[in-house]
Amino acid sequence: MLIANLLPLLHRYSLGFDLVAGPDDTVTLTVIPRKAEGKTGPLEPGETRPISITASAAEIDAELVRGDDGALGQLITTRKTLADQIAEQREAAESAKAVSAEAAKAKAAAAPAKTASPPASPPPSPAALPAEAKSNEPASLW
């Protein structure tokens, strides 16, 4: 029954399990999602991160029976959704980078060669007198 309920998860992942008995009749179940054989495309590291559940055996069974609607199924679905979003963002960033590089190439090719322009007149020195000032009179602030 456990495998039948995990079948929806097994379509995307190969699942590894580790069971460890704990104190007070608790059990720690660690589920390790891995890429299923025959599936194309890499899994994101977040999708393959192990998931640990510590509870009583009955509580773990109750969650696993729920399949995709249980805690484990929801965690894996959320991780997949996040991985899909990350992949989309990476594709968009790569596309934007390529478009930017093409635009820069086109701009560089379209820009005419710079011609030598006459040098600009040098800025006036701070010690130079204003045009209306006379050399024998002090400069006025008004």
PDB file of C-alpha atoms in Angstrom, residues 126-142:
ATOM      1  CA  PRO A 126      40.487  80.796 -12.013  1.00  0.00           C
ATOM      2  CA  ALA A 127      42.904  83.735 -11.954  1.00  0.00           C
ATOM      3  CA  ALA A 128      41.540  85.187 -15.200  1.00  0.00           C
ATOM      4  CA  LEU A 129      39.609  88.450 -14.906  1.00  0.00           C
ATOM      5  CA  PRO A 130      35.986  88.712 -15.998  1.00  0.00           C
ATOM      6  CA  ALA A 131      35.454  90.483 -19.344  1.00  0.00           C
ATOM      7  CA  GLU A 132      33.899  93.578 -17.758  1.00  0.00           C
ATOM      8  CA  ALA A 133      36.638  93.925 -15.098  1.00  0.00           C
ATOM      9  CA  LYS A 134      39.353  96.483 -15.485  1.00  0.00           C
ATOM     10  CA  SER A 135      42.854  95.624 -14.448  1.00  0.00           C
ATOM     11  CA  ASN A 136      43.249  98.587 -12.091  1.00  0.00           C
ATOM     12  CA  GLU A 137      39.919  98.142 -10.283  1.00  0.00           C
ATOM     13  CA  PRO A 138      38.968  95.409  -7.814  1.00  0.00           C
ATOM     14  CA  ALA A 139      36.321  92.953  -9.013  1.00  0.00           C
ATOM     15  CA  SER A 140      32.784  93.615  -7.772  1.00  0.00           C
ATOM     16  CA  LEU A 141      30.454  90.997  -6.387  1.00  0.00           C
ATOM     17  CA  TRP A 142      27.379  92.898  -7.716  1.00  0.00           C
TER      18      TRP A 142
END
